[in-house]
C-alpha cells in the first residue's frame, strides 16, 4: 500500500509536469498552484504539511521556485465558486482541491486549468 508522503510526492510531480512543459519557453515564469479548500487553514494542517513536503522532495520550494495561492471557504460551501473563479483570474497553472465540492467548484470555473483532488 502506498503511504501518504509517496502519494503526495507523486501527485506533486504530476501536478507540475504538464504546466512546466507547456511553459518551458517562458524563461523566468514561476509556476503557480491554486490551493482551494472548503475548510479553514487550521483544519487538517498535516495534509498541507505533507503536500508542501512532497513538493520540496521534488525540488519545488514555496516562495523560491513556486507560488501557492491559498483560498479557504472557512466551512462555507457557497463561497467555493467565487474562490475558484478568483484562482482562475490569478492565472494559476494548476488547482489543487480536497473534496468533491471544491473540485466541482474548480471544474465549473475553468475548462483549461488542470485540477487535482487530494485527500
Tab-separated table of C-alpha atoms in Angstrom:
chain	number	residue	atom	x	y	z
A	1	UNK	CA	0.000	0.000	0.000
A	2	UNK	CA	1.276	3.480	-0.833
A	3	UNK	CA	1.929	5.863	2.054
A	4	UNK	CA	0.763	9.484	2.145
A	5	UNK	CA	4.171	11.050	1.516
A	6	UNK	CA	4.824	8.864	-1.532
A	7	UNK	CA	1.365	9.626	-2.869
A	8	UNK	CA	1.761	13.372	-2.387
A	9	UNK	CA	5.239	13.370	-3.896
A	10	UNK	CA	3.940	11.527	-6.943
A	11	UNK	CA	0.968	13.854	-7.131
A	12	UNK	CA	3.304	16.833	-6.970
A	13	UNK	CA	5.287	15.511	-9.909
A	14	UNK	CA	2.148	15.066	-11.978
A	15	UNK	CA	0.860	18.450	-10.869
A	16	UNK	CA	3.896	20.268	-12.085
A	17	UNK	CA	4.898	18.302	-15.170
A	18	UNK	CA	2.217	19.482	-17.615
A	19	UNK	CA	2.270	23.204	-16.769
A	20	UNK	CA	6.052	23.327	-16.830
A	21	UNK	CA	6.295	21.534	-20.147
A	22	UNK	CA	3.844	23.994	-21.667
A	23	UNK	CA	5.654	26.997	-20.204
A	24	UNK	CA	9.214	25.824	-20.803
A	25	UNK	CA	9.807	28.522	-23.388
A	26	UNK	CA	8.842	31.252	-20.911
A	27	UNK	CA	12.101	31.837	-19.045
A	28	UNK	CA	11.640	33.193	-15.547
A	29	UNK	CA	7.981	32.230	-15.175
A	30	UNK	CA	7.341	30.864	-11.703
A	31	UNK	CA	4.634	28.175	-11.647
A	32	UNK	CA	1.536	28.976	-9.564
A	33	UNK	CA	-0.647	26.442	-7.785
A	34	UNK	CA	-4.099	27.410	-6.587
A	35	UNK	CA	-4.955	25.597	-3.368
A	36	UNK	CA	-8.722	25.515	-2.738
A	37	UNK	CA	-10.289	24.102	0.422
A	38	UNK	CA	-13.762	24.120	1.962
A	39	UNK	CA	-12.269	24.266	5.446
A	40	UNK	CA	-10.027	26.786	7.199
A	41	UNK	CA	-6.215	26.821	7.206
A	42	UNK	CA	-6.174	25.400	10.742
A	43	UNK	CA	-8.215	22.349	9.758
A	44	UNK	CA	-6.034	19.316	8.954
A	45	UNK	CA	-2.623	21.061	8.890
A	46	UNK	CA	-0.826	17.693	8.451
A	47	UNK	CA	-2.377	17.414	4.967
A	48	UNK	CA	-0.969	20.789	3.931
A	49	UNK	CA	2.392	19.993	5.533
A	50	UNK	CA	2.588	16.680	3.653
A	51	UNK	CA	1.677	18.431	0.386
A	52	UNK	CA	4.455	21.007	0.852
A	53	UNK	CA	6.939	18.304	1.893
A	54	UNK	CA	6.112	16.267	-1.204
A	55	UNK	CA	6.767	19.306	-3.366
A	56	UNK	CA	10.054	20.008	-1.543
A	57	UNK	CA	11.197	16.437	-2.125
A	58	UNK	CA	10.727	17.089	-5.833
A	59	UNK	CA	12.734	20.314	-5.674
A	60	UNK	CA	9.792	22.731	-5.505
A	61	UNK	CA	10.103	25.182	-2.625
A	62	UNK	CA	7.287	27.581	-1.933
A	63	UNK	CA	8.496	31.156	-2.214
A	64	UNK	CA	11.629	30.155	-4.142
A	65	UNK	CA	10.643	28.435	-7.372
A	66	UNK	CA	6.877	28.001	-6.966
A	67	UNK	CA	3.975	30.105	-5.712
A	68	UNK	CA	0.956	28.658	-3.944
A	69	UNK	CA	-2.177	30.808	-3.759
A	70	UNK	CA	-4.368	29.603	-0.882
A	71	UNK	CA	-8.118	30.091	-0.808
A	72	UNK	CA	-10.241	28.783	2.071
A	73	UNK	CA	-14.045	28.826	2.229
A	74	UNK	CA	-13.978	28.630	6.054
A	75	UNK	CA	-16.687	25.955	6.010
A	76	UNK	CA	-18.996	27.963	3.730
A	77	UNK	CA	-19.547	25.846	0.635
A	78	UNK	CA	-21.363	28.754	-1.047
A	79	UNK	CA	-18.028	30.667	-1.190
A	80	UNK	CA	-16.265	27.991	-3.268
A	81	UNK	CA	-17.396	29.195	-6.740
A	82	UNK	CA	-16.117	32.722	-6.084
A	83	UNK	CA	-12.835	31.457	-4.665
A	84	UNK	CA	-12.328	29.120	-7.622
A	85	UNK	CA	-13.079	31.978	-10.048
A	86	UNK	CA	-10.528	34.117	-8.216
A	87	UNK	CA	-7.856	31.455	-8.714
A	88	UNK	CA	-8.715	31.336	-12.414
A	89	UNK	CA	-8.337	35.142	-12.632
A	90	UNK	CA	-4.919	34.811	-10.996
A	91	UNK	CA	-3.965	32.520	-13.907
A	92	UNK	CA	-2.756	29.662	-11.746
A	93	UNK	CA	-1.177	26.766	-13.630
A	94	UNK	CA	-2.982	24.146	-11.564
A	95	UNK	CA	-5.759	23.955	-8.979
A	96	UNK	CA	-5.423	21.531	-6.068
A	97	UNK	CA	-8.521	20.864	-4.005
A	98	UNK	CA	-9.701	18.405	-1.436
A	99	UNK	CA	-13.185	17.026	-1.552
A	100	UNK	CA	-15.855	16.850	-4.195
A	101	UNK	CA	-17.292	20.308	-3.514
A	102	UNK	CA	-14.009	22.122	-4.093
A	103	UNK	CA	-13.196	20.101	-7.197
A	104	UNK	CA	-16.678	20.741	-8.596
A	105	UNK	CA	-16.326	24.492	-7.999
A	106	UNK	CA	-12.941	24.475	-9.740
A	107	UNK	CA	-14.308	22.413	-12.645
A	108	UNK	CA	-17.170	24.880	-13.087
A	109	UNK	CA	-14.726	27.820	-13.052
A	110	UNK	CA	-12.354	26.574	-15.768
A	111	UNK	CA	-12.098	24.207	-18.684
A	112	UNK	CA	-8.393	24.752	-19.275
A	113	UNK	CA	-6.600	24.664	-15.917
A	114	UNK	CA	-5.762	21.152	-14.659
A	115	UNK	CA	-7.479	20.212	-11.388
A	116	UNK	CA	-6.090	17.690	-8.922
A	117	UNK	CA	-8.042	16.292	-5.994
A	118	UNK	CA	-6.181	15.437	-2.802
A	119	UNK	CA	-7.407	13.608	0.250
